[in-house]
PDB file of C-alpha atoms in Angstrom:
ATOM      1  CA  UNK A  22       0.000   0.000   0.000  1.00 82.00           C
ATOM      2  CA  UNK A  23       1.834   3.085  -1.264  1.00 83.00           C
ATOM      3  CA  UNK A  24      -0.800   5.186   1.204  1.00 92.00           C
ATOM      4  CA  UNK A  25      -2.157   7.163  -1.790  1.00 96.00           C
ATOM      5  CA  UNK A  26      -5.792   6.931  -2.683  1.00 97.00           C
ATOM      6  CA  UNK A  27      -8.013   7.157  -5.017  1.00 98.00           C
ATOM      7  CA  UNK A  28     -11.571   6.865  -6.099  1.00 97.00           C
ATOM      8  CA  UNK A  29     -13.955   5.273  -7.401  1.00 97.00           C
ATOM      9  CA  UNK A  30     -12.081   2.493  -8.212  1.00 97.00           C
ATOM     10  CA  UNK A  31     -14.073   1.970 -11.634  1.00 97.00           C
ATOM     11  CA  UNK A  32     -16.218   4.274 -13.301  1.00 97.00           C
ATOM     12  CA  UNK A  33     -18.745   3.444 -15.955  1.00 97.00           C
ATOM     13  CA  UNK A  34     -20.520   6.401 -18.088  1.00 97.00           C
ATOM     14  CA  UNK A  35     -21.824   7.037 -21.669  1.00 98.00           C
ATOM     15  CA  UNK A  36     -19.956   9.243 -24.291  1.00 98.00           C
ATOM     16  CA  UNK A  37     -20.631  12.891 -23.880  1.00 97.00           C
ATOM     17  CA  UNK A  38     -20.903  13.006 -19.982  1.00 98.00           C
ATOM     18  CA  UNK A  39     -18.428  14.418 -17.524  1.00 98.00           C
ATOM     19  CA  UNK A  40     -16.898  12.777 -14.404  1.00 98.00           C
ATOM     20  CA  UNK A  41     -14.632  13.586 -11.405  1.00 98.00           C
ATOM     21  CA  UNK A  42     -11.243  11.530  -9.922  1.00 98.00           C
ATOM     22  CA  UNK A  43     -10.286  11.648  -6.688  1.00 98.00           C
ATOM     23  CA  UNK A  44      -6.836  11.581  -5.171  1.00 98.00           C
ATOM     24  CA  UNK A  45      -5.302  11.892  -1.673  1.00 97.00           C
ATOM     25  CA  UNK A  46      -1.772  12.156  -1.000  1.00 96.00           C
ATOM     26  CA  UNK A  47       0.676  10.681   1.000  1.00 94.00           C
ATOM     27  CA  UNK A  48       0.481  12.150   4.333  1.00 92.00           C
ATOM     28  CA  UNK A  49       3.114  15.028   4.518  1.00 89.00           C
ATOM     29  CA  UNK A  50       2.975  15.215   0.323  1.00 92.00           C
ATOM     30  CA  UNK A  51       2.753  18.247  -1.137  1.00 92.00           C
ATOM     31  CA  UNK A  52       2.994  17.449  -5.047  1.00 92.00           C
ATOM     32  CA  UNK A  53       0.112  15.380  -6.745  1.00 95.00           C
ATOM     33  CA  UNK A  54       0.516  14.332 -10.246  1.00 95.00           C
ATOM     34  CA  UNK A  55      -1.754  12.933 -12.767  1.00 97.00           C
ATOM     35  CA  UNK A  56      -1.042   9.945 -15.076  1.00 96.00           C
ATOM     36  CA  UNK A  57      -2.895   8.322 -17.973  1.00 96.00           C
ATOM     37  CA  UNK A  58      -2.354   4.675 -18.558  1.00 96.00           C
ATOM     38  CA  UNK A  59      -3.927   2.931 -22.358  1.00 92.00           C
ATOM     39  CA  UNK A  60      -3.098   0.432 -24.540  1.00 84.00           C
ATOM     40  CA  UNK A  61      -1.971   2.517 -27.600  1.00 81.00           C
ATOM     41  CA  UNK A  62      -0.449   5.198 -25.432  1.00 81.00           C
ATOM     42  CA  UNK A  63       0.971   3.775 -22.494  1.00 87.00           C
ATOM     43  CA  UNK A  64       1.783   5.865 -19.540  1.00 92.00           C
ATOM     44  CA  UNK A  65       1.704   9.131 -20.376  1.00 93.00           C
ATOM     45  CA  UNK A  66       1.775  12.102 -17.616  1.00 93.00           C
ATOM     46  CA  UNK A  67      -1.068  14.526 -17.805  1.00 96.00           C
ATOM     47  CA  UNK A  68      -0.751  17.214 -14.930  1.00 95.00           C
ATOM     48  CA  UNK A  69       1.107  18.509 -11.901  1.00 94.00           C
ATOM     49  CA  UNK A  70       0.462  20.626  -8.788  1.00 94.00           C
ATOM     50  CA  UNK A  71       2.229  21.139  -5.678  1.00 92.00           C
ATOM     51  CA  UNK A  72       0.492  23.013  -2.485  1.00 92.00           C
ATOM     52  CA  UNK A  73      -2.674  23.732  -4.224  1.00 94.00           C
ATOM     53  CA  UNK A  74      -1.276  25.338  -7.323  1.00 95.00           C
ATOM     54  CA  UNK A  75      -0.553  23.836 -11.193  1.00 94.00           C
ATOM     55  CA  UNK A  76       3.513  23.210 -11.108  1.00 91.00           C
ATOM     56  CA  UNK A  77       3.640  21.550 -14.769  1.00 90.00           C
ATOM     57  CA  UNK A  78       1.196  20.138 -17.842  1.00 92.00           C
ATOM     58  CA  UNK A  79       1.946  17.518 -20.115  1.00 91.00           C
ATOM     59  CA  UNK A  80      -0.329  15.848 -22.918  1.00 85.00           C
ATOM     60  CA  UNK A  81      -3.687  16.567 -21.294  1.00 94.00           C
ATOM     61  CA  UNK A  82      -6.668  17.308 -23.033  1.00 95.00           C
ATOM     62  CA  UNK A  83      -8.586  21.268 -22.831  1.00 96.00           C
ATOM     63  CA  UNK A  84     -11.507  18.752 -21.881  1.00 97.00           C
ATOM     64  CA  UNK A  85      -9.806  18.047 -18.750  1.00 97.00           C
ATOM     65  CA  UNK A  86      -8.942  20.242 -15.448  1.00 97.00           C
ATOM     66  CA  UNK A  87      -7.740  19.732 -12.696  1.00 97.00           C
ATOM     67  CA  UNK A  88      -7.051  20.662  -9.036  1.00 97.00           C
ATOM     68  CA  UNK A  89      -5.758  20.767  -5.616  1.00 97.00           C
ATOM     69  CA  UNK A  90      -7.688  21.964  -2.977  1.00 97.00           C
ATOM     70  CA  UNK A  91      -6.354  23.058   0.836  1.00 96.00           C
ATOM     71  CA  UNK A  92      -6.402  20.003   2.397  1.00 95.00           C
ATOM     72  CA  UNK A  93      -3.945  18.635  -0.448  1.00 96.00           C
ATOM     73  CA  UNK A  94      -6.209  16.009  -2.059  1.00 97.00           C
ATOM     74  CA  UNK A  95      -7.232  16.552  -5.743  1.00 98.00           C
ATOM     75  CA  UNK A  96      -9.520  16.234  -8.488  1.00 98.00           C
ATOM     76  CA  UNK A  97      -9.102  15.380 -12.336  1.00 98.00           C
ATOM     77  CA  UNK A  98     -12.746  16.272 -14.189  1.00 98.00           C
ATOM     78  CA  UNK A  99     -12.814  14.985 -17.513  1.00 98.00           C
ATOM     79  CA  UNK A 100     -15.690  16.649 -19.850  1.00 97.00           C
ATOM     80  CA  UNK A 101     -17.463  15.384 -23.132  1.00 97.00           C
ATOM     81  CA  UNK A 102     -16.017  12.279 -22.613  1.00 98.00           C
ATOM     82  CA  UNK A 103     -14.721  10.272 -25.621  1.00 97.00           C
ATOM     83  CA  UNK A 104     -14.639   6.213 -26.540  1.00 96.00           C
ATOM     84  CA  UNK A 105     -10.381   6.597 -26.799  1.00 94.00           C
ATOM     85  CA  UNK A 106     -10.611   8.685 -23.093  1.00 96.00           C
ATOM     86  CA  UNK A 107     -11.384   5.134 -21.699  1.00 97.00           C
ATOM     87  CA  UNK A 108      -7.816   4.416 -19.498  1.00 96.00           C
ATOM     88  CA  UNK A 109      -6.688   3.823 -16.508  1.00 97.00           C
ATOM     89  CA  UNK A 110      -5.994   7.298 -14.621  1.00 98.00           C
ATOM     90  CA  UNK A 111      -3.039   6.801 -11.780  1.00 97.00           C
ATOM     91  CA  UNK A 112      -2.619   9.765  -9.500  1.00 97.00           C
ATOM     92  CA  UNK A 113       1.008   9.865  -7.738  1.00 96.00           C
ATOM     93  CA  UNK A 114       2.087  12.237  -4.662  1.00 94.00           C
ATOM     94  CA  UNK A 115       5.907  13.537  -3.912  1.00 88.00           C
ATOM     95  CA  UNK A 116       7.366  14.974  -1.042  1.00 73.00           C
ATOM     96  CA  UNK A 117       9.063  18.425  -1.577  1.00 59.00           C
ATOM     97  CA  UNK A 118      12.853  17.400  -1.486  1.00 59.00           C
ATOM     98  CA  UNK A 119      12.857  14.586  -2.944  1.00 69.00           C
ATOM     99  CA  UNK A 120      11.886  12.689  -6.063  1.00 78.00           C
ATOM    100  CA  UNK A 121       9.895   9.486  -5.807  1.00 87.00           C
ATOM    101  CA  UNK A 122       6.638   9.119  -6.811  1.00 91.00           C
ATOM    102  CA  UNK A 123       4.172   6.854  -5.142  1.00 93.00           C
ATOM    103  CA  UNK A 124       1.015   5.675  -7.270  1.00 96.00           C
ATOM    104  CA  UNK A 125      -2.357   4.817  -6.121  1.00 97.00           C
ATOM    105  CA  UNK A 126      -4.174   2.103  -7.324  1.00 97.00           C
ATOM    106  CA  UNK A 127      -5.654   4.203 -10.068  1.00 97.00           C
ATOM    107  CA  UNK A 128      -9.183   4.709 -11.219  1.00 98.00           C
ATOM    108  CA  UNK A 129     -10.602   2.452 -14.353  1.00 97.00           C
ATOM    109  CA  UNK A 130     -12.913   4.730 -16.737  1.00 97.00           C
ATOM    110  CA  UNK A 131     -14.399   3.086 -19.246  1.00 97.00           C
ATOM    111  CA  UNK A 132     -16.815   4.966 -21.735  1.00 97.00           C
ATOM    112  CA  UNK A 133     -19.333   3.232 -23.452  1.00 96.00           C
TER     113      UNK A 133
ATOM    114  CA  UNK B   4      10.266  17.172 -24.514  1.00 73.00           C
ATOM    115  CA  UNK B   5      12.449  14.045 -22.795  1.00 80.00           C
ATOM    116  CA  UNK B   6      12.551  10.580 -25.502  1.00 89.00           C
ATOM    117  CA  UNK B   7      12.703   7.740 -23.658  1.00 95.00           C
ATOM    118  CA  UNK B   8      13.514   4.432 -25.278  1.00 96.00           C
ATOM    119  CA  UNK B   9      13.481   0.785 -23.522  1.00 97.00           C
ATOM    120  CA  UNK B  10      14.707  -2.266 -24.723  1.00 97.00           C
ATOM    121  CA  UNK B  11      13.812  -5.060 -25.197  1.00 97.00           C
ATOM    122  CA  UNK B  12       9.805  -5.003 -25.164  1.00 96.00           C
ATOM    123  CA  UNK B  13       9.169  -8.836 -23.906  1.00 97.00           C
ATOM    124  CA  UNK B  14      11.921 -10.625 -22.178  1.00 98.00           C
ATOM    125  CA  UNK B  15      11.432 -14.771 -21.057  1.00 98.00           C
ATOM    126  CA  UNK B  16      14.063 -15.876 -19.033  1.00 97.00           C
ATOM    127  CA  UNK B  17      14.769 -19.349 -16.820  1.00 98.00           C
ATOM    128  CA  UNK B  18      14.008 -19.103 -13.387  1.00 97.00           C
ATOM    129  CA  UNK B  19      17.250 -17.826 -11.544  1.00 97.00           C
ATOM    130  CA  UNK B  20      18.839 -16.813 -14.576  1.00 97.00           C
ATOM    131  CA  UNK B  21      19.394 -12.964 -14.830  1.00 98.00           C
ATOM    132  CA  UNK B  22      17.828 -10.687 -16.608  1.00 98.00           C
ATOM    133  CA  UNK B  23      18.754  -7.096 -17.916  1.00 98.00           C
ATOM    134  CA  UNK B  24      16.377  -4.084 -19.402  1.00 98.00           C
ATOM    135  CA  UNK B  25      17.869  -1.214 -20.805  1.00 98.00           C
ATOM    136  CA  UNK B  26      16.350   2.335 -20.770  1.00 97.00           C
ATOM    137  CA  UNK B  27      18.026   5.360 -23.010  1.00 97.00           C
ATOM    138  CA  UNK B  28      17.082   9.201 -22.802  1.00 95.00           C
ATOM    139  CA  UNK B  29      17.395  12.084 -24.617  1.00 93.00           C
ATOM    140  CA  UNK B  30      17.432  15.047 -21.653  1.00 89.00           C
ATOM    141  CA  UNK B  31      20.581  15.736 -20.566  1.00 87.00           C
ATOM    142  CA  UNK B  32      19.442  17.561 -17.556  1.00 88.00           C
ATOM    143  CA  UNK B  33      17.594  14.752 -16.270  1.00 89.00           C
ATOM    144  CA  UNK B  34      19.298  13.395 -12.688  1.00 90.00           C
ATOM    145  CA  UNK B  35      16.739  11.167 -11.475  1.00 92.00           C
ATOM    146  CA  UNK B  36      16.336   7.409 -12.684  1.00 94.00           C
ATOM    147  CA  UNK B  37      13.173   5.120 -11.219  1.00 95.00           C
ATOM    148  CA  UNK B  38      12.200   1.970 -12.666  1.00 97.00           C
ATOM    149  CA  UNK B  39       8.530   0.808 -11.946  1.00 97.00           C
ATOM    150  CA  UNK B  40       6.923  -2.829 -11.565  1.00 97.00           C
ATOM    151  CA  UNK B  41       3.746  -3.378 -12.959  1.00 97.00           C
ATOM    152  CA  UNK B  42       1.700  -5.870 -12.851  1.00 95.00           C
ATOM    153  CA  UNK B  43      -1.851  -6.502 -14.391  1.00 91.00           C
ATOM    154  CA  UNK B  44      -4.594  -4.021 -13.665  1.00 88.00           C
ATOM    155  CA  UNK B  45      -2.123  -2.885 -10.685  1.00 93.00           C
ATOM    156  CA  UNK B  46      -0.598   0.111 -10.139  1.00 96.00           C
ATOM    157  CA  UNK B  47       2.912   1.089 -10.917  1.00 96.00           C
ATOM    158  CA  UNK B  48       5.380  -0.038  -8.237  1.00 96.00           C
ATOM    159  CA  UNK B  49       8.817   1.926  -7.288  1.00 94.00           C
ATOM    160  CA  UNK B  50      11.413  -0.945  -7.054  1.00 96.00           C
ATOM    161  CA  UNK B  51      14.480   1.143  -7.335  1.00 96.00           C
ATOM    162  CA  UNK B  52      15.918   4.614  -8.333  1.00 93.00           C
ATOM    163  CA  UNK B  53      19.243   6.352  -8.767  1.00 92.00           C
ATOM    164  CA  UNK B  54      20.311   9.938  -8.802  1.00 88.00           C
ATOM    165  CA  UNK B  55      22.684  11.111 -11.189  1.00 80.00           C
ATOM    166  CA  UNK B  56      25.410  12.009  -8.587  1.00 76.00           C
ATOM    167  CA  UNK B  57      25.983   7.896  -8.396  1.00 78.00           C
ATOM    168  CA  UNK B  58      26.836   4.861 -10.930  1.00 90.00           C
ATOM    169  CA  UNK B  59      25.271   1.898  -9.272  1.00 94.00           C
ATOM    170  CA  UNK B  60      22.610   1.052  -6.748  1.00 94.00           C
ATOM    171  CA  UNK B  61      22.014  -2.284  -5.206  1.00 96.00           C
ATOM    172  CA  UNK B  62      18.799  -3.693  -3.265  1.00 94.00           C
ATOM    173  CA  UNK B  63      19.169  -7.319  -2.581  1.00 96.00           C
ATOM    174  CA  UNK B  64      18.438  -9.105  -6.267  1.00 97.00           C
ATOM    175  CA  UNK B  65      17.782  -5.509  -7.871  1.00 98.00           C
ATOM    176  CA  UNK B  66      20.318  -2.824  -9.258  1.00 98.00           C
ATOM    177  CA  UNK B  67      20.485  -0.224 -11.341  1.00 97.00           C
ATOM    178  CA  UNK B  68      23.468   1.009 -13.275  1.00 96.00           C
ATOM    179  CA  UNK B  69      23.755   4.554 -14.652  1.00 95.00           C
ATOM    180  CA  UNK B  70      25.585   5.721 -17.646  1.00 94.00           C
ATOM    181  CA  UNK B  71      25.092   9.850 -17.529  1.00 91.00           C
ATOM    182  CA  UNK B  72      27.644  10.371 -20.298  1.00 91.00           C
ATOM    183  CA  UNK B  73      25.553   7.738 -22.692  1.00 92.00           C
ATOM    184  CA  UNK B  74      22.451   8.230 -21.686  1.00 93.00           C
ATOM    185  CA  UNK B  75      21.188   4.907 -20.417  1.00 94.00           C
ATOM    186  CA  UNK B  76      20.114   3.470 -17.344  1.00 96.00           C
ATOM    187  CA  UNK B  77      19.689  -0.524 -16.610  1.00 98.00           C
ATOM    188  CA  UNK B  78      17.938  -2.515 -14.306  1.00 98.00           C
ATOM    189  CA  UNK B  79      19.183  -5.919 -13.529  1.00 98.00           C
ATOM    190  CA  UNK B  80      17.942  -8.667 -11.212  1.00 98.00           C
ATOM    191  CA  UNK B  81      19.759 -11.943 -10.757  1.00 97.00           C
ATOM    192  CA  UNK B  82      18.171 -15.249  -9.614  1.00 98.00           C
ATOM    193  CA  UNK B  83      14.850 -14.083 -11.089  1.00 98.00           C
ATOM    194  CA  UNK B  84      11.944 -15.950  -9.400  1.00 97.00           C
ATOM    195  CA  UNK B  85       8.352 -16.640 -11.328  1.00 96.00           C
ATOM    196  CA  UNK B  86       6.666 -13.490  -8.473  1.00 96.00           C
ATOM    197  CA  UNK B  87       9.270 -10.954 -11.162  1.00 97.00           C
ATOM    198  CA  UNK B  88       6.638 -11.619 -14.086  1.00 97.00           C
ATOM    199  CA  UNK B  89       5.358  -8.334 -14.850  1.00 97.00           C
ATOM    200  CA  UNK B  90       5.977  -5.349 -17.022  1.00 97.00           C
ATOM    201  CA  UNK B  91       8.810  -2.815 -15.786  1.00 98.00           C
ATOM    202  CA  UNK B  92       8.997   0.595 -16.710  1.00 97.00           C
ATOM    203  CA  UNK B  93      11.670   3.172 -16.519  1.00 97.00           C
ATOM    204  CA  UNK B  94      10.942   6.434 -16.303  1.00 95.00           C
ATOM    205  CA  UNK B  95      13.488   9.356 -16.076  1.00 94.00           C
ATOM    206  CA  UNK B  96      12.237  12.447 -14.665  1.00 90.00           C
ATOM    207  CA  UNK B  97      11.985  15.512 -17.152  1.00 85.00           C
ATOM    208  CA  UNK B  98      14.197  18.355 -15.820  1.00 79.00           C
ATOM    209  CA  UNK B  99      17.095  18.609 -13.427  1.00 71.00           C
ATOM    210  CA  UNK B 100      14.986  19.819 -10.257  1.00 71.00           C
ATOM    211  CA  UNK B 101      13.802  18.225  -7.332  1.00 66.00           C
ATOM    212  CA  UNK B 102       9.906  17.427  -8.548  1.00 71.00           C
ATOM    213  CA  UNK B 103       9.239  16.807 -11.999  1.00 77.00           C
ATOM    214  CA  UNK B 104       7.074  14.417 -14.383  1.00 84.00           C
ATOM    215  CA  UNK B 105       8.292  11.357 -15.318  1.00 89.00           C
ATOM    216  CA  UNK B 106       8.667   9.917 -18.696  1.00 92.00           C
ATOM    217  CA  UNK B 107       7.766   6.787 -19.017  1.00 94.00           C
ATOM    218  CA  UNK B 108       9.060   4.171 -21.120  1.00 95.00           C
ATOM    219  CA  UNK B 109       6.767   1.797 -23.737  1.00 95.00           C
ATOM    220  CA  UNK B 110       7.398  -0.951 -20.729  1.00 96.00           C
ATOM    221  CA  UNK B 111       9.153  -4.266 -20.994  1.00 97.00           C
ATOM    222  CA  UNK B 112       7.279  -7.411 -20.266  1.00 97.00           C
ATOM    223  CA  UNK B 113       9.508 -10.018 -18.424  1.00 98.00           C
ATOM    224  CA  UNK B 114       8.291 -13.312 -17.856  1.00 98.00           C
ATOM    225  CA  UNK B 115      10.288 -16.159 -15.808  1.00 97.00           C
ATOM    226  CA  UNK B 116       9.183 -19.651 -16.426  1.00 96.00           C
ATOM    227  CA  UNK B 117       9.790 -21.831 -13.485  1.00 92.00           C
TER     228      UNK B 117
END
């Protein structure tokens, strides 16, 4: 147990719709990032913040936001949701002088 | 961006025989080196990671080797055993700082056959 969490665990939802991730960090974390995991694309990093504010972006979508609220834990919303957004979405938290990432045990979205 | 390249993309290998997977980068800046276990529908594991200030890191039947001058990282374990089936992933962190995204590699599948 890496002590990050996330829910729900699975998500089902129809093309078009819009849903919400959860993550909590690590206790003590400050950073939480945001990973997509699919077949065709593999692992592919999507967002970063650190103590509530946006610290980098990589290949995520304008359909998606995200953010980090005061007690640390955040929230990926993904919006007019797409058959190819189906993936597995990993959040990870870091400490603040140092560089591992933990990973939670991710959030399954399929769209039907 | 950071191109990260890891060969080979399935590996088989005897149990207790060794096994090596080999990860190459393009960002020179980059100075830290994790590689990940995966396995199915699970979530990426940490299993070791090296900073760019060393060559070599050892835990038990896991190392890593770093080459900063090529460009390549390794992971090796020795005596594999049939619970090392899954797909590893190295991922180099983007940037020379402290916190930073990692790239992730396509993943290599090893499987040991007992």
């Amino acid at each position: 147990d890496s002590g990050v969490t996330q829910t729900p665990k699975h998500l089902i939802t129809a093309t078009g719709q819009r849903v919400t991730l959860r993550c909590s960090p690590r206790s003590g974390d400050l950073s939480v990032y945001w990973y997509q995991q699919s077949l065709d694309q593999g692992l592919q990093f999507l967002i970063q913040y650190y103590n509530g504010e946006e610290r980098a972006k990589g290949n995520i979508l304008e359909r998606f936001s995200a953010q980090q609220f005061p007690d640390l834990h955040s929230e990926l919303n993904l919006s007019s949701l797409e058959l190819g957004d189906s993936a597995l979405y990993f959040c990870a938290s870091g400490g603040s002088s140092y560089n591992e990432q933990f990973f939670g045990p991710g959030t399954r979205l399929t769209v039907l | 961006g950071e191109n990260v390249e890891q060969h080979p993309s399935t590996l088989s290998v005897q149990e207790g025989d060794s096994a090596v997977i080999k990860c190459t980068y393009s960002d020179s800046a980059s100075n830290y080196f994790p590689w990940y276990k995966q396995e199915l529908g699970k979530r990426p594991q940490l299993i070791i990671d090296i900073r760019s200030n060393v060559g070599e890191k050892k835990d038990q039947r896991i190392a890593v080797t770093l080459n900063k001058t090529a460009k390549h990282f390794s992971l090796h374990i020795t005596e594999t055993q049939p619970e090392d089936s899954a797909v590893y992933f190295c991922a180099p962190m983007e940037g020379g700082g402290s916190q930073g995204n990692l790239i992730f590699g396509k993943g290599t599948k090893l499987s040991v056959k007992p």
